[in-house]
Short mmCIF file of C-alpha atoms and ligand atoms in Angstrom, two decimals:
data_model
loop_
_atom_site.label_atom_id
_atom_site.label_comp_id
_atom_site.label_asym_id
_atom_site.label_seq_id
_atom_site.Cartn_x
_atom_site.Cartn_y
_atom_site.Cartn_z
CA MET A 1 -90.21 -112.64 -121.38
CA THR A 2 -87.63 -113.49 -118.61
CA SER A 3 -83.86 -113.32 -119.55
CA ALA A 4 -83.81 -117.14 -119.34
CA GLY A 5 -86.05 -117.29 -122.34
CA VAL A 6 -85.29 -114.59 -124.78
CA GLY A 7 -85.06 -117.12 -127.77
CA ARG A 8 -81.30 -116.80 -128.49
CA LEU A 9 -81.83 -120.20 -130.29
CA ALA A 10 -85.22 -119.56 -131.73
CA GLY A 11 -85.41 -121.27 -135.30
CA LYS A 12 -82.34 -123.53 -134.70
CA VAL A 13 -82.27 -127.28 -134.71
CA ALA A 14 -79.70 -128.65 -132.14
CA VAL A 15 -78.64 -132.26 -131.82
CA VAL A 16 -77.56 -133.14 -128.38
CA THR A 17 -76.03 -136.53 -127.28
CA GLY A 18 -76.00 -137.84 -123.72
CA ALA A 19 -79.51 -136.19 -123.57
CA ALA A 20 -80.90 -138.64 -121.03
CA SER A 21 -78.89 -137.59 -118.05
CA GLY A 22 -76.71 -134.97 -116.21
CA ILE A 23 -75.16 -132.30 -118.33
CA GLY A 24 -76.63 -133.48 -121.56
CA LYS A 25 -80.21 -133.17 -120.06
CA ALA A 26 -79.47 -129.71 -118.76
CA ILE A 27 -78.23 -128.59 -122.31
CA CYS A 28 -81.46 -129.93 -123.81
CA SER A 29 -83.66 -128.03 -121.27
CA LYS A 30 -81.61 -124.78 -121.63
CA PHE A 31 -81.58 -124.95 -125.52
CA ALA A 32 -85.43 -125.62 -125.60
CA LEU A 33 -85.99 -122.62 -123.17
CA GLU A 34 -84.08 -120.50 -125.67
CA GLY A 35 -86.18 -121.66 -128.67
CA ALA A 36 -84.15 -124.49 -130.22
CA SER A 37 -85.90 -127.54 -131.59
CA VAL A 38 -83.80 -130.38 -129.84
CA MET A 39 -83.04 -133.76 -131.25
CA MET A 40 -82.16 -135.79 -128.17
CA VAL A 41 -79.64 -138.65 -128.58
CA ASP A 42 -78.78 -141.30 -125.96
CA ARG A 43 -78.63 -144.94 -125.59
CA SER A 44 -81.28 -144.79 -123.02
CA ARG A 45 -84.80 -144.27 -124.76
CA GLU A 46 -86.59 -144.51 -121.35
CA GLY A 47 -84.36 -141.79 -119.88
CA MET A 48 -85.02 -139.40 -122.87
CA GLU A 49 -88.77 -140.22 -122.71
CA GLN A 50 -88.75 -138.72 -119.08
CA VAL A 51 -86.86 -135.67 -120.21
CA GLN A 52 -88.76 -134.83 -123.42
CA PRO A 53 -92.13 -133.66 -121.86
CA CYS A 54 -90.12 -131.30 -119.59
CA LEU A 55 -88.63 -129.45 -122.57
CA SER A 56 -90.14 -126.05 -123.28
CA THR A 57 -92.09 -125.71 -126.60
CA LYS A 58 -93.03 -122.04 -126.04
CA PHE A 59 -91.35 -120.99 -129.25
CA ASP A 60 -93.37 -123.72 -131.16
CA ASN A 61 -90.17 -125.64 -131.13
CA LYS A 62 -90.54 -129.44 -131.39
CA HIS A 63 -88.36 -132.06 -129.81
CA HIS A 64 -87.56 -135.63 -131.07
CA LEU A 65 -85.45 -138.39 -129.64
CA ALA A 66 -83.29 -141.16 -131.17
CA ASP A 67 -81.69 -143.97 -129.12
CA GLY A 68 -78.54 -145.68 -130.23
CA ASP A 69 -74.72 -145.80 -129.76
CA VAL A 70 -73.12 -142.46 -130.63
CA ALA A 71 -69.88 -144.25 -131.74
CA ASP A 72 -71.85 -146.26 -134.42
CA MET A 73 -71.35 -144.70 -137.87
CA ALA A 74 -74.55 -146.47 -139.31
CA PHE A 75 -76.59 -145.01 -136.51
CA ALA A 76 -75.16 -141.48 -136.92
CA LYS A 77 -76.03 -141.54 -140.69
CA ASP A 78 -79.63 -142.53 -139.86
CA LEU A 79 -79.78 -140.03 -137.17
CA PHE A 80 -78.99 -137.02 -139.42
CA SER A 81 -81.32 -138.30 -142.09
CA ASN A 82 -84.02 -138.31 -139.35
CA VAL A 83 -83.12 -134.83 -138.51
CA LYS A 84 -83.91 -133.67 -142.03
CA GLU A 85 -87.05 -135.66 -142.12
CA ASN A 86 -88.28 -134.38 -138.78
CA TYR A 87 -87.35 -130.81 -139.23
CA GLY A 88 -87.18 -130.21 -143.04
CA LYS A 89 -83.62 -128.90 -142.59
CA HIS A 90 -80.39 -130.23 -141.16
CA GLY A 91 -79.17 -129.23 -137.70
CA ASP A 92 -77.65 -125.89 -136.79
CA VAL A 93 -75.97 -127.11 -133.63
CA LEU A 94 -74.35 -130.32 -132.49
CA VAL A 95 -73.30 -130.95 -128.91
CA ASN A 96 -71.34 -134.09 -128.40
CA CYS A 97 -72.01 -134.77 -124.65
CA ALA A 98 -72.41 -138.53 -124.28
CA GLY A 99 -69.43 -139.94 -122.33
CA ILE A 100 -68.40 -142.60 -119.71
CA ILE A 101 -65.74 -143.26 -117.02
CA ARG A 102 -64.18 -146.63 -116.34
CA ASP A 103 -61.67 -145.63 -113.72
CA SER A 104 -58.80 -147.82 -112.45
CA LEU A 105 -55.10 -147.37 -111.93
CA LEU A 106 -53.26 -148.23 -115.12
CA ILE A 107 -51.76 -151.33 -113.47
CA ASN A 108 -55.20 -152.83 -113.10
CA MET A 109 -56.74 -151.34 -116.34
CA ASP A 110 -57.40 -153.97 -118.84
CA GLU A 111 -57.52 -153.45 -122.56
CA SER A 112 -61.32 -153.43 -122.73
CA ARG A 113 -61.72 -150.59 -120.13
CA PHE A 114 -59.22 -148.49 -122.31
CA ASP A 115 -61.05 -149.34 -125.61
CA GLU A 116 -64.51 -148.78 -124.33
CA VAL A 117 -63.67 -145.20 -123.05
CA ILE A 118 -61.82 -144.22 -126.18
CA GLN A 119 -64.61 -145.63 -128.50
CA THR A 120 -67.43 -143.83 -126.48
CA ASN A 121 -65.70 -140.55 -125.61
CA LEU A 122 -63.39 -139.94 -128.68
CA LYS A 123 -64.49 -142.03 -131.77
CA SER A 124 -68.12 -140.93 -131.12
CA VAL A 125 -67.10 -137.34 -131.54
CA PHE A 126 -65.47 -138.34 -134.88
CA VAL A 127 -68.46 -140.26 -135.81
CA MET A 128 -71.08 -137.69 -135.00
CA THR A 129 -69.07 -134.69 -136.26
CA LYS A 130 -68.15 -136.12 -139.52
CA SER A 131 -71.76 -137.33 -140.08
CA PHE A 132 -73.11 -133.86 -139.12
CA ILE A 133 -70.65 -132.05 -141.40
CA ASN A 134 -71.64 -134.24 -144.35
CA THR A 135 -75.29 -132.92 -143.98
CA LEU A 136 -74.05 -129.30 -144.24
CA ASN A 137 -72.43 -129.93 -147.52
CA HIS A 138 -74.43 -128.89 -150.89
CA PRO A 139 -73.45 -127.96 -154.33
CA GLY A 140 -73.49 -124.24 -153.37
CA GLY A 141 -70.97 -124.72 -150.56
CA MET A 142 -71.52 -125.41 -146.87
CA ASP A 143 -73.87 -124.05 -144.30
CA PRO A 144 -72.65 -122.59 -141.01
CA ALA A 145 -73.07 -124.37 -137.85
CA SER A 146 -71.78 -124.59 -134.33
CA ILE A 147 -70.22 -127.91 -132.95
CA ILE A 148 -69.63 -128.09 -129.25
CA ASN A 149 -67.75 -131.03 -127.86
CA ILE A 150 -67.74 -131.79 -124.05
CA SER A 151 -64.24 -132.60 -123.04
CA SER A 152 -63.02 -132.43 -119.47
CA ILE A 153 -60.52 -130.42 -117.37
CA VAL A 154 -58.99 -133.94 -116.88
CA GLY A 155 -58.20 -133.88 -120.58
CA LYS A 156 -56.00 -130.89 -119.86
CA GLY A 157 -54.45 -131.89 -116.53
CA GLY A 158 -54.70 -135.74 -116.38
CA ASN A 159 -55.82 -137.60 -113.24
CA THR A 160 -54.81 -140.64 -111.19
CA GLY A 161 -57.03 -143.51 -112.04
CA GLN A 162 -58.21 -141.89 -115.31
CA ALA A 163 -55.49 -142.61 -118.00
CA ASN A 164 -58.17 -143.90 -120.46
CA TYR A 165 -60.53 -141.11 -119.76
CA ALA A 166 -57.77 -138.24 -119.71
CA ALA A 167 -56.44 -139.53 -123.13
CA SER A 168 -59.86 -139.63 -124.49
CA LYS A 169 -60.68 -136.12 -123.44
CA ALA A 170 -57.37 -134.59 -124.40
CA GLY A 171 -58.12 -136.20 -127.88
CA VAL A 172 -61.41 -134.32 -128.03
CA ILE A 173 -59.73 -130.98 -127.40
CA LEU A 174 -57.27 -131.25 -130.40
CA PHE A 175 -59.85 -133.06 -132.53
CA THR A 176 -62.05 -129.99 -131.83
CA LYS A 177 -59.32 -127.50 -132.80
CA SER A 178 -58.45 -129.37 -136.02
CA VAL A 179 -62.06 -129.35 -137.19
CA GLY A 180 -62.21 -125.62 -136.39
CA PHE A 181 -59.16 -125.06 -138.47
CA GLU A 182 -60.60 -126.95 -141.38
CA MET A 183 -64.17 -125.68 -141.30
CA GLY A 184 -63.80 -122.23 -139.97
CA ARG A 185 -63.79 -120.72 -143.51
CA PHE A 186 -67.34 -122.07 -144.10
CA GLY A 187 -68.66 -120.48 -140.81
CA ILE A 188 -68.69 -123.88 -139.11
CA ARG A 189 -67.39 -123.33 -135.70
CA CYS A 190 -66.01 -126.05 -133.42
CA ASN A 191 -65.33 -125.55 -129.75
CA SER A 192 -64.77 -127.65 -126.71
CA VAL A 193 -66.12 -127.16 -123.26
CA LEU A 194 -63.94 -128.41 -120.33
CA PRO A 195 -66.16 -129.06 -117.28
CA GLY A 196 -64.57 -129.44 -113.82
CA PHE A 197 -66.33 -131.45 -111.19
CA ILE A 198 -70.09 -131.37 -111.97
CA LYS A 199 -72.99 -132.91 -109.76
CA THR A 200 -74.45 -135.55 -112.12
CA PRO A 201 -75.07 -139.31 -111.98
CA MET A 202 -71.59 -139.83 -113.38
CA THR A 203 -69.94 -138.20 -110.23
CA GLU A 204 -72.54 -139.57 -107.77
CA GLN A 205 -70.44 -142.74 -106.95
CA VAL A 206 -67.48 -140.73 -105.70
CA PRO A 207 -66.85 -141.53 -101.95
CA GLU A 208 -67.36 -138.53 -99.51
CA PRO A 209 -63.78 -138.43 -98.38
CA LEU A 210 -62.53 -138.02 -101.96
CA LEU A 211 -65.27 -135.40 -102.64
CA GLU A 212 -64.04 -133.36 -99.82
CA LYS A 213 -60.42 -133.51 -101.06
CA VAL A 214 -61.55 -132.40 -104.49
CA ARG A 215 -63.76 -129.67 -103.11
CA LYS A 216 -60.71 -128.13 -101.30
CA GLN A 217 -58.82 -128.01 -104.56
CA ILE A 218 -61.50 -125.89 -106.27
CA PRO A 219 -60.85 -122.19 -105.90
CA MET A 220 -64.59 -121.66 -105.69
CA LYS A 221 -64.95 -124.32 -103.00
CA ARG A 222 -68.04 -125.96 -104.55
CA PHE A 223 -68.89 -128.33 -107.35
CA GLY A 224 -70.54 -127.12 -110.55
CA MET A 225 -74.15 -127.76 -111.56
CA PRO A 226 -75.11 -129.10 -114.91
CA GLU A 227 -76.85 -125.85 -115.80
CA GLU A 228 -73.58 -124.03 -115.47
CA ILE A 229 -72.25 -126.05 -118.28
CA ALA A 230 -75.39 -125.66 -120.22
CA ASN A 231 -74.93 -121.89 -120.02
CA ALA A 232 -71.52 -122.11 -121.59
CA CYS A 233 -73.04 -124.37 -124.31
CA LEU A 234 -75.85 -121.84 -124.96
CA PHE A 235 -73.21 -119.18 -125.44
CA LEU A 236 -71.24 -121.33 -127.92
CA ALA A 237 -74.42 -122.42 -129.84
CA SER A 238 -75.78 -118.91 -130.17
CA ASP A 239 -74.68 -116.07 -132.54
CA GLU A 240 -73.26 -114.34 -129.49
CA SER A 241 -70.12 -116.44 -129.95
CA SER A 242 -70.00 -115.73 -133.74
CA TYR A 243 -66.21 -115.24 -133.60
CA VAL A 244 -65.30 -118.00 -131.11
CA ASN A 245 -63.72 -120.88 -132.92
CA CYS A 246 -61.14 -123.68 -131.86
CA SER A 247 -61.53 -122.60 -128.25
CA ALA A 248 -61.36 -124.81 -125.12
CA LEU A 249 -63.66 -123.17 -122.50
CA GLU A 250 -62.97 -124.21 -118.94
CA VAL A 251 -65.99 -124.14 -116.74
CA THR A 252 -64.52 -125.37 -113.43
CA GLY A 253 -64.65 -122.83 -110.84
CA GLY A 254 -60.91 -122.50 -111.42
CA MET A 255 -59.93 -126.11 -110.78
CA MET A 256 -56.55 -127.16 -112.48
CA ALA A 257 -56.59 -123.74 -114.14
P1 NAP B 301 -74.02 -138.93 -117.29
O1 NAP B 301 -74.88 -138.40 -116.28
O2 NAP B 301 -73.53 -140.28 -116.98
O3 NAP B 301 -74.58 -138.88 -118.76
C1 NAP B 301 -74.11 -139.24 -119.87
C2 NAP B 301 -75.07 -139.94 -120.79
O4 NAP B 301 -74.53 -140.28 -121.95
C3 NAP B 301 -75.80 -141.06 -120.11
O5 NAP B 301 -77.22 -141.12 -120.29
C4 NAP B 301 -75.17 -142.30 -120.91
O6 NAP B 301 -75.79 -143.50 -120.91
C5 NAP B 301 -74.99 -141.76 -122.21
N1 NAP B 301 -74.04 -142.46 -123.06
C6 NAP B 301 -72.78 -142.92 -122.73
N2 NAP B 301 -72.26 -143.68 -123.73
C7 NAP B 301 -73.11 -143.68 -124.79
C8 NAP B 301 -73.11 -144.05 -126.09
N3 NAP B 301 -72.11 -144.81 -126.49
N4 NAP B 301 -74.21 -143.88 -126.78
C9 NAP B 301 -75.23 -143.11 -126.47
N5 NAP B 301 -75.30 -142.60 -125.19
C10 NAP B 301 -74.25 -142.84 -124.40
O7 NAP B 301 -72.72 -138.04 -117.36
P2 NAP B 301 -72.44 -136.41 -117.28
O8 NAP B 301 -71.68 -136.19 -115.98
O9 NAP B 301 -73.61 -135.75 -117.61
O10 NAP B 301 -71.42 -136.26 -118.32
C11 NAP B 301 -71.64 -135.71 -119.69
C12 NAP B 301 -70.25 -135.37 -120.43
O11 NAP B 301 -69.65 -134.54 -119.58
C13 NAP B 301 -69.41 -136.66 -120.58
O12 NAP B 301 -68.82 -136.45 -121.75
C14 NAP B 301 -68.51 -136.46 -119.41
O13 NAP B 301 -67.27 -137.07 -119.78
C15 NAP B 301 -68.40 -134.97 -119.40
N6 NAP B 301 -67.76 -134.33 -118.11
C16 NAP B 301 -68.50 -134.61 -117.03
C17 NAP B 301 -68.03 -134.07 -115.66
C18 NAP B 301 -68.72 -134.22 -114.43
O14 NAP B 301 -68.16 -133.96 -113.44
N7 NAP B 301 -69.89 -134.87 -114.39
C19 NAP B 301 -66.76 -133.46 -115.75
C20 NAP B 301 -66.06 -133.32 -116.94
C21 NAP B 301 -66.71 -133.90 -118.12
P3 NAP B 301 -75.29 -144.59 -119.69
O15 NAP B 301 -75.90 -144.06 -118.36
O16 NAP B 301 -76.06 -145.80 -120.21
O17 NAP B 301 -73.88 -144.75 -119.75
#
């Protein structure tokens, strides 16, 4: 067996949002390769239907998908009931990866752009995390789990044209820490990952002159790949990170360190 398939997540059930595209898609692939059964979540059913057949099943792991809005509490409750139905157990890992950008300078930013970004990037993390944790609770106590929230380095450093996005991602970092403080005693770990500039459909629209400017600011002088974020998530999902809680892991090539 190759090192990229030793089964570090064998037997685990992982719920991954934003699964139809970019970083979420790479996380699903990596987790499946390592033996996890993946419950894919995104608002694009079509996108997930394209990803699903590409996910490894060599550990006899099974993959399902659910389409809906991750900021919708009713959807989240149904989703986690479906996880139990599909796998006969609740999830072991939750990755909150779905997110959007609606960039503009504050002077031009209308209220709807602010609300949409906060709703999708921050409220969804509350909705999904709370619904997930509820399923871990039983009369004998709570079952252990790993929760991974995809924030952004912009949530640490801020960025021109991204006041809405930066605020949402900063919120994710401290939401994560607070959940880790509350739940750590039960073996429920909660960590955030702060990607830098990663090549995905989200960053495809950035014009070339700006790309060049950003690239120069990265100590490693290149953009990251979705798989490099997936590798960090694999570590946080696996037992190899058994004592890692409340952390904010930067995967940026050194950008804004
Ligand atoms: P992406 O390629 O656009 O993928 C995000 C996926 O999430 C899309 O399929 C999107 O659907 C879905 N989604 C958005 N809102 C949703 C909702 N309310 N309910 C369900 N699904 C929803 O973006 P990405 O670059 O992979 O980004 C993934 C995460 O990493 C995001 O949280 C992003 O903020 C974060 N991040 C990315 C970078 C980067 O450089 N790419 C850097 C730092 C952090 P639609 O296409 O319909 O919106």
